[in-house]
Amino acid sequence: QVQLVESGGELVQPGESLTLSCTASGTIFSITTMGWYRQAPGKQRELVASITRQRITNYADSVKGRFTISRDNAKNTVNLRMTNLKPEDTAVYYCNTFPASHNWGQGTQVTVSS
């Protein structure tokens, strides 16, 4: 069973940067495509970014040019570097495989507000 632990979320002001981290266990991480997802209040969970084992990345249009996903297969971690944050980026952020498994972590709250 996959276990996912996200961290790094906090309250920041618009325009600031933040890096989220996720540690995965119970999966063959090095060959699995991983993704970062987010869910804002009253909205459905959406895929923000994904990265293949070959480190091919894809991003939602709303975060292109601002977010960068990366992975460290030796440490079973996947990070999300977020820059120029906007209030609309406020959400609970989750990592999971892509496509997503049924096993979600607790997520990490990112709040962008002045």
GROMACS .gro file of N, CA, C and O in nm, residues 2-98:
model
  388
    2VAL      N    1   0.054   0.217  -0.086
    2VAL     CA    2   0.131   0.340  -0.098
    2VAL      C    3   0.103   0.430   0.021
    2VAL      O    4  -0.011   0.449   0.062
    3GLN      N    5   0.210   0.486   0.079
    3GLN     CA    6   0.196   0.586   0.184
    3GLN      C    7   0.262   0.714   0.137
    3GLN      O    8   0.376   0.711   0.087
    4LEU      N    9   0.191   0.823   0.152
    4LEU     CA   10   0.238   0.952   0.102
    4LEU      C   11   0.232   1.054   0.213
    4LEU      O   12   0.129   1.067   0.281
    5VAL      N   13   0.339   1.128   0.232
    5VAL     CA   14   0.344   1.231   0.336
    5VAL      C   15   0.390   1.361   0.273
    5VAL      O   16   0.503   1.371   0.224
    6GLU      N   17   0.302   1.460   0.275
    6GLU     CA   18   0.332   1.591   0.218
    6GLU      C   19   0.369   1.689   0.329
    6GLU      O   20   0.320   1.679   0.441
    7SER      N   21   0.452   1.786   0.295
    7SER     CA   22   0.491   1.889   0.390
    7SER      C   23   0.532   2.015   0.318
    7SER      O   24   0.556   2.013   0.196
    8GLY      N   25   0.544   2.123   0.393
    8GLY     CA   26   0.595   2.248   0.339
    8GLY      C   27   0.495   2.359   0.319
    8GLY      O   28   0.531   2.472   0.289
    9GLY      N   29   0.367   2.328   0.333
    9GLY     CA   30   0.266   2.431   0.313
    9GLY      C   31   0.264   2.532   0.427
    9GLY      O   32   0.292   2.499   0.541
   10GLU      N   33   0.229   2.655   0.393
   10GLU     CA   34   0.217   2.759   0.493
   10GLU      C   35   0.144   2.879   0.436
   10GLU      O   36   0.106   2.879   0.319
   11LEU      N   37   0.128   2.981   0.517
   11LEU     CA   38   0.067   3.106   0.475
   11LEU      C   39   0.176   3.196   0.416
   11LEU      O   40   0.278   3.222   0.483
   12VAL      N   41   0.156   3.242   0.293
   12VAL     CA   42   0.250   3.331   0.228
   12VAL      C   43   0.175   3.446   0.163
   12VAL      O   44   0.053   3.438   0.142
   13GLN      N   45   0.249   3.550   0.128
   13GLN     CA   46   0.189   3.664   0.061
   13GLN      C   47   0.196   3.646  -0.090
   13GLN      O   48   0.283   3.572  -0.140
   14PRO      N   49   0.108   3.711  -0.164
   14PRO     CA   50   0.115   3.703  -0.310
   14PRO      C   51   0.254   3.743  -0.361
   14PRO      O   52   0.314   3.838  -0.309
   15GLY      N   53   0.302   3.669  -0.459
   15GLY     CA   54   0.433   3.695  -0.516
   15GLY      C   55   0.546   3.618  -0.451
   15GLY      O   56   0.657   3.611  -0.507
   16GLU      N   57   0.522   3.561  -0.336
   16GLU     CA   58   0.625   3.485  -0.267
   16GLU      C   59   0.636   3.343  -0.324
   16GLU      O   60   0.558   3.301  -0.408
   17SER      N   61   0.738   3.271  -0.274
   17SER     CA   62   0.766   3.137  -0.322
   17SER      C   63   0.758   3.036  -0.208
   17SER      O   64   0.769   3.073  -0.090
   18LEU      N   65   0.741   2.910  -0.246
   18LEU     CA   66   0.727   2.802  -0.147
   18LEU      C   67   0.765   2.672  -0.215
   18LEU      O   68   0.740   2.654  -0.335
   19THR      N   69   0.826   2.582  -0.139
   19THR     CA   70   0.857   2.449  -0.191
   19THR      C   71   0.788   2.343  -0.106
   19THR      O   72   0.804   2.340   0.015
   20LEU      N   73   0.711   2.259  -0.172
   20LEU     CA   74   0.643   2.147  -0.107
   20LEU      C   75   0.724   2.020  -0.130
   20LEU      O   76   0.786   2.003  -0.234
   21SER      N   77   0.720   1.932  -0.030
   21SER     CA   78   0.790   1.804  -0.042
   21SER      C   79   0.695   1.690  -0.014
   21SER      O   80   0.601   1.703   0.065
   22CYS      N   81   0.722   1.577  -0.077
   22CYS     CA   82   0.641   1.457  -0.057
   22CYS      C   83   0.735   1.337  -0.052
   22CYS      O   84   0.822   1.322  -0.137
   23THR      N   85   0.714   1.254   0.049
   23THR     CA   86   0.789   1.130   0.060
   23THR      C   87   0.693   1.014   0.039
   23THR      O   88   0.585   1.010   0.102
   24ALA      N   89   0.730   0.923  -0.050
   24ALA     CA   90   0.644   0.808  -0.082
   24ALA      C   91   0.709   0.679  -0.036
   24ALA      O   92   0.831   0.664  -0.043
   25SER      N   93   0.627   0.588   0.011
   25SER     CA   94   0.677   0.456   0.049
   25SER      C   95   0.575   0.352   0.006
   25SER      O   96   0.459   0.384  -0.021
   26GLY      N   97   0.619   0.229  -0.004
   26GLY     CA   98   0.527   0.122  -0.040
   26GLY      C   99   0.499   0.113  -0.188
   26GLY      O  100   0.405   0.048  -0.230
   27THR      N  101   0.580   0.180  -0.268
   27THR     CA  102   0.563   0.174  -0.412
   27THR      C  103   0.699   0.170  -0.478
   27THR      O  104   0.798   0.210  -0.416
   28ILE      N  105   0.703   0.122  -0.598
   28ILE     CA  106   0.830   0.123  -0.671
   28ILE      C  107   0.844   0.263  -0.729
   28ILE      O  108   0.815   0.289  -0.846
   29PHE      N  109   0.886   0.353  -0.643
   29PHE     CA  110   0.883   0.495  -0.673
   29PHE      C  111   0.959   0.528  -0.801
   29PHE      O  112   0.913   0.608  -0.882
   30SER      N  113   1.074   0.464  -0.820
   30SER     CA  114   1.163   0.504  -0.928
   30SER      C  115   1.102   0.482  -1.066
   30SER      O  116   1.147   0.543  -1.163
   31ILE      N  117   1.002   0.396  -1.078
   31ILE     CA  118   0.944   0.372  -1.210
   31ILE      C  119   0.801   0.425  -1.220
   31ILE      O  120   0.731   0.401  -1.318
   32THR      N  121   0.759   0.500  -1.121
   32THR     CA  122   0.622   0.549  -1.115
   32THR      C  123   0.614   0.696  -1.150
   32THR      O  124   0.693   0.776  -1.099
   33THR      N  125   0.520   0.730  -1.238
   33THR     CA  126   0.493   0.872  -1.262
   33THR      C  127   0.425   0.929  -1.140
   33THR      O  128   0.331   0.871  -1.086
   34MET      N  129   0.475   1.043  -1.093
   34MET     CA  130   0.420   1.107  -0.974
   34MET      C  131   0.357   1.240  -1.011
   34MET      O  132   0.396   1.304  -1.109
   35GLY      N  133   0.263   1.281  -0.929
   35GLY     CA  134   0.195   1.406  -0.956
   35GLY      C  135   0.167   1.484  -0.828
   35GLY      O  136   0.162   1.426  -0.719
   36TRP      N  137   0.155   1.614  -0.843
   36TRP     CA  138   0.104   1.700  -0.737
   36TRP      C  139  -0.036   1.744  -0.777
   36TRP      O  140  -0.058   1.785  -0.892
   37TYR      N  141  -0.126   1.737  -0.682
   37TYR     CA  142  -0.264   1.774  -0.702
   37TYR      C  143  -0.300   1.881  -0.599
   37TYR      O  144  -0.231   1.895  -0.498
   38ARG      N  145  -0.410   1.951  -0.624
   38ARG     CA  146  -0.457   2.045  -0.524
   38ARG      C  147  -0.609   2.050  -0.525
   38ARG      O  148  -0.673   2.022  -0.625
   39GLN      N  149  -0.661   2.086  -0.409
   39GLN     CA  150  -0.806   2.101  -0.396
   39GLN      C  151  -0.835   2.228  -0.319
   39GLN      O  152  -0.799   2.240  -0.201
   40ALA      N  153  -0.898   2.321  -0.388
   40ALA     CA  154  -0.938   2.447  -0.326
   40ALA      C  155  -1.078   2.430  -0.266
   40ALA      O  156  -1.154   2.342  -0.307
   41PRO      N  157  -1.112   2.514  -0.169
   41PRO     CA  158  -1.245   2.503  -0.107
   41PRO      C  159  -1.356   2.509  -0.210
   41PRO      O  160  -1.358   2.598  -0.295
   42GLY      N  161  -1.447   2.414  -0.204
   42GLY     CA  162  -1.560   2.413  -0.295
   42GLY      C  163  -1.531   2.368  -0.436
   42GLY      O  164  -1.618   2.374  -0.523
   43LYS      N  165  -1.408   2.322  -0.460
   43LYS     CA  166  -1.370   2.281  -0.596
   43LYS      C  167  -1.322   2.136  -0.595
   43LYS      O  168  -1.285   2.081  -0.492
   44GLN      N  169  -1.322   2.078  -0.713
   44GLN     CA  170  -1.272   1.942  -0.727
   44GLN      C  171  -1.120   1.941  -0.723
   44GLN      O  172  -1.053   2.040  -0.757
   45ARG      N  173  -1.066   1.828  -0.682
   45ARG     CA  174  -0.922   1.812  -0.684
   45ARG      C  175  -0.872   1.813  -0.828
   45ARG      O  176  -0.935   1.753  -0.916
   46GLU      N  177  -0.761   1.881  -0.852
   46GLU     CA  178  -0.708   1.890  -0.987
   46GLU      C  179  -0.559   1.857  -0.988
   46GLU      O  180  -0.487   1.879  -0.890
   47LEU      N  181  -0.514   1.806  -1.102
   47LEU     CA  182  -0.372   1.778  -1.120
   47LEU      C  183  -0.300   1.908  -1.153
   47LEU      O  184  -0.340   1.981  -1.242
   48VAL      N  185  -0.194   1.933  -1.080
   48VAL     CA  186  -0.117   2.056  -1.099
   48VAL      C  187   0.006   2.029  -1.185
   48VAL      O  188   0.037   2.106  -1.275
   49ALA      N  189   0.075   1.919  -1.156
   49ALA     CA  190   0.198   1.888  -1.229
   49ALA      C  191   0.226   1.739  -1.215
   49ALA      O  192   0.186   1.676  -1.117
   50SER      N  193   0.297   1.685  -1.313
   50SER     CA  194   0.337   1.545  -1.308
   50SER      C  195   0.479   1.530  -1.360
   50SER      O  196   0.528   1.615  -1.436
   51ILE      N  197   0.543   1.421  -1.319
   51ILE     CA  198   0.679   1.395  -1.362
   51ILE      C  199   0.697   1.245  -1.379
   51ILE      O  200   0.664   1.167  -1.290
   52THR      N  201   0.747   1.204  -1.494
   52THR     CA  202   0.768   1.063  -1.521
   52THR      C  203   0.901   1.017  -1.462
   52THR      O  204   0.980   1.096  -1.413
   53ARG      N  205   0.926   0.888  -1.472
   53ARG     CA  206   1.053   0.838  -1.420
   53ARG      C  207   1.170   0.893  -1.500
   53ARG      O  208   1.282   0.900  -1.452
   54GLN      N  209   1.144   0.929  -1.627
   54GLN     CA  210   1.248   0.991  -1.710
   54GLN      C  211   1.255   1.142  -1.688
   54GLN      O  212   1.326   1.212  -1.761
   55ARG      N  213   1.175   1.189  -1.589
   55ARG     CA  214   1.172   1.330  -1.555
   55ARG      C  215   1.112   1.418  -1.664
   55ARG      O  216   1.147   1.536  -1.678
   56ILE      N  217   1.021   1.361  -1.741
   56ILE     CA  218   0.941   1.441  -1.833
   56ILE      C  219   0.828   1.503  -1.752
   56ILE      O  220   0.758   1.432  -1.680
   57THR      N  221   0.812   1.633  -1.763
   57THR     CA  222   0.716   1.704  -1.679
   57THR      C  223   0.600   1.761  -1.760
   57THR      O  224   0.613   1.790  -1.879
   58ASN      N  225   0.488   1.775  -1.693
   58ASN     CA  226   0.371   1.840  -1.749
   58ASN      C  227   0.306   1.925  -1.642
   58ASN      O  228   0.311   1.890  -1.523
   59TYR      N  229   0.247   2.037  -1.684
   59TYR     CA  230   0.189   2.130  -1.589
   59TYR      C  231   0.050   2.175  -1.635
   59TYR      O  232   0.022   2.186  -1.755
   60ALA      N  233  -0.033   2.205  -1.537
   60ALA     CA  234  -0.161   2.270  -1.568
   60ALA      C  235  -0.131   2.409  -1.622
   60ALA      O  236  -0.033   2.473  -1.581
   61ASP      N  237  -0.216   2.456  -1.712
   61ASP     CA  238  -0.193   2.588  -1.773
   61ASP      C  239  -0.184   2.697  -1.667
   61ASP      O  240  -0.108   2.794  -1.682
   62SER      N  241  -0.259   2.682  -1.560
   62SER     CA  242  -0.265   2.786  -1.458
   62SER      C  243  -0.134   2.803  -1.380
   62SER      O  244  -0.115   2.906  -1.315
   63VAL      N  245  -0.044   2.704  -1.388
   63VAL     CA  246   0.080   2.714  -1.311
   63VAL      C  247   0.205   2.712  -1.400
   63VAL      O  248   0.316   2.723  -1.348
   64LYS      N  249   0.188   2.697  -1.529
   64LYS     CA  250   0.304   2.692  -1.619
   64LYS      C  251   0.388   2.817  -1.604
   64LYS      O  252   0.336   2.929  -1.600
   65GLY      N  253   0.518   2.795  -1.595
   65GLY     CA  254   0.610   2.907  -1.580
   65GLY      C  255   0.629   2.953  -1.437
   65GLY      O  256   0.719   3.033  -1.408
   66ARG      N  257   0.546   2.903  -1.345
   66ARG     CA  258   0.557   2.943  -1.204
   66ARG      C  259   0.593   2.826  -1.114
   66ARG      O  260   0.662   2.845  -1.014
   67PHE      N  261   0.547   2.708  -1.147
   67PHE     CA  262   0.571   2.588  -1.065
   67PHE      C  263   0.670   2.496  -1.135
   67PHE      O  264   0.670   2.485  -1.258
   68THR      N  265   0.752   2.428  -1.055
   68THR     CA  266   0.846   2.330  -1.107
   68THR      C  267   0.841   2.204  -1.023
   68THR      O  268   0.860   2.210  -0.901
   69ILE      N  269   0.815   2.092  -1.088
   69ILE     CA  270   0.813   1.963  -1.018
   69ILE      C  271   0.946   1.893  -1.039
   69ILE      O  272   1.005   1.901  -1.148
   70SER      N  273   0.993   1.827  -0.936
   70SER     CA  274   1.119   1.753  -0.946
   70SER      C  275   1.110   1.628  -0.859
   70SER      O  276   1.021   1.618  -0.774
   71ARG      N  277   1.202   1.536  -0.881
   71ARG     CA  278   1.200   1.413  -0.804
   71ARG      C  279   1.341   1.366  -0.773
   71ARG      O  280   1.434   1.395  -0.848
   72ASP      N  281   1.352   1.292  -0.663
   72ASP     CA  282   1.477   1.230  -0.624
   72ASP      C  283   1.446   1.082  -0.601
   72ASP      O  284   1.391   1.045  -0.497
   73ASN      N  285   1.478   0.999  -0.697
   73ASN     CA  286   1.442   0.857  -0.687
   73ASN      C  287   1.517   0.786  -0.575
   73ASN      O  288   1.468   0.689  -0.519
   74ALA      N  289   1.636   0.833  -0.542
   74ALA     CA  290   1.712   0.771  -0.435
   74ALA      C  291   1.646   0.793  -0.299
   74ALA      O  292   1.659   0.710  -0.209
   75LYS      N  293   1.577   0.905  -0.285
   75LYS     CA  294   1.514   0.939  -0.158
   75LYS      C  295   1.363   0.918  -0.159
   75LYS      O  296   1.296   0.942  -0.059
   76ASN      N  297   1.309   0.874  -0.272
   76ASN     CA  298   1.164   0.855  -0.287
   76ASN      C  299   1.088   0.984  -0.255
   76ASN      O  300   0.985   0.982  -0.187
   77THR      N  301   1.139   1.094  -0.305
   77THR     CA  302   1.073   1.221  -0.280
   77THR      C  303   1.038   1.291  -0.411
   77THR      O  304   1.106   1.273  -0.513
   78VAL      N  305   0.934   1.369  -0.406
   78VAL     CA  306   0.895   1.454  -0.519
   78VAL      C  307   0.862   1.591  -0.462
   78VAL      O  308   0.791   1.603  -0.362
   79ASN      N  309   0.919   1.694  -0.521
   79ASN     CA  310   0.902   1.830  -0.473
   79ASN      C  311   0.824   1.915  -0.572
   79ASN      O  312   0.821   1.885  -0.692
   80LEU      N  313   0.767   2.022  -0.521
   80LEU     CA  314   0.698   2.119  -0.606
   80LEU      C  315   0.744   2.257  -0.564
   80LEU      O  316   0.713   2.303  -0.454
   81ARG      N  317   0.822   2.319  -0.649
   81ARG     CA  318   0.868   2.455  -0.625
   81ARG      C  319   0.767   2.550  -0.686
   81ARG      O  320   0.738   2.543  -0.806
   82MET      N  321   0.713   2.639  -0.603
   82MET     CA  322   0.607   2.731  -0.645
   82MET      C  323   0.658   2.873  -0.630
   82MET      O  324   0.701   2.913  -0.521
   83THR      N  325   0.656   2.948  -0.737
   83THR     CA  326   0.700   3.087  -0.734
   83THR      C  327   0.586   3.178  -0.778
   83THR      O  328   0.488   3.133  -0.838
   84ASN      N  329   0.602   3.307  -0.750
   84ASN     CA  330   0.501   3.407  -0.787
   84ASN      C  331   0.361   3.358  -0.750
   84ASN      O  332   0.269   3.359  -0.835
   85LEU      N  333   0.346   3.317  -0.626
   85LEU     CA  334   0.218   3.260  -0.582
   85LEU      C  335   0.107   3.363  -0.587
   85LEU      O  336   0.128   3.483  -0.563
   86LYS      N  337  -0.012   3.316  -0.620
   86LYS     CA  338  -0.130   3.400  -0.633
   86LYS      C  339  -0.238   3.352  -0.536
   86LYS      O  340  -0.239   3.234  -0.497
   87PRO      N  341  -0.330   3.438  -0.499
   87PRO     CA  342  -0.438   3.395  -0.408
   87PRO      C  343  -0.513   3.273  -0.460
   87PRO      O  344  -0.557   3.188  -0.380
   88GLU      N  345  -0.526   3.262  -0.591
   88GLU     CA  346  -0.597   3.147  -0.648
   88GLU      C  347  -0.520   3.016  -0.637
   88GLU      O  348  -0.572   2.910  -0.671
   89ASP      N  349  -0.397   3.022  -0.590
   89ASP     CA  350  -0.320   2.900  -0.563
   89ASP      C  351  -0.351   2.842  -0.426
   89ASP      O  352  -0.304   2.734  -0.391
   90THR      N  353  -0.431   2.914  -0.349
   90THR     CA  354  -0.469   2.866  -0.216
   90THR      C  355  -0.545   2.734  -0.228
   90THR      O  356  -0.645   2.725  -0.299
   91ALA      N  357  -0.496   2.632  -0.158
   91ALA     CA  358  -0.556   2.499  -0.166
   91ALA      C  359  -0.481   2.404  -0.074
   91ALA      O  360  -0.375   2.438  -0.022
   92VAL      N  361  -0.537   2.287  -0.057
   92VAL     CA  362  -0.463   2.177   0.005
   92VAL      C  363  -0.393   2.102  -0.108
   92VAL      O  364  -0.457   2.065  -0.206
   93TYR      N  365  -0.264   2.085  -0.094
   93TYR     CA  366  -0.184   2.019  -0.197
   93TYR      C  367  -0.151   1.876  -0.156
   93TYR      O  368  -0.114   1.850  -0.040
   94TYR      N  369  -0.165   1.786  -0.252
   94TYR     CA  370  -0.141   1.644  -0.230
   94TYR      C  371  -0.045   1.591  -0.337
   94TYR      O  372  -0.046   1.637  -0.451
   95CYS      N  373   0.032   1.491  -0.300
   95CYS     CA  374   0.105   1.417  -0.403
   95CYS      C  375   0.043   1.279  -0.414
   95CYS      O  376  -0.022   1.230  -0.321
   96ASN      N  377   0.059   1.220  -0.528
   96ASN     CA  378   0.009   1.086  -0.552
   96ASN      C  379   0.073   1.036  -0.681
   96ASN      O  380   0.141   1.110  -0.752
   97THR      N  381   0.050   0.911  -0.710
   97THR     CA  382   0.093   0.861  -0.839
   97THR      C  383   0.006   0.926  -0.946
   97THR      O  384  -0.097   0.988  -0.918
   98PHE      N  385   0.047   0.910  -1.072
   98PHE     CA  386  -0.036   0.954  -1.183
   98PHE      C  387  -0.045   0.839  -1.282
   98PHE      O  388   0.058   0.792  -1.332
   0.00000   0.00000   0.00000
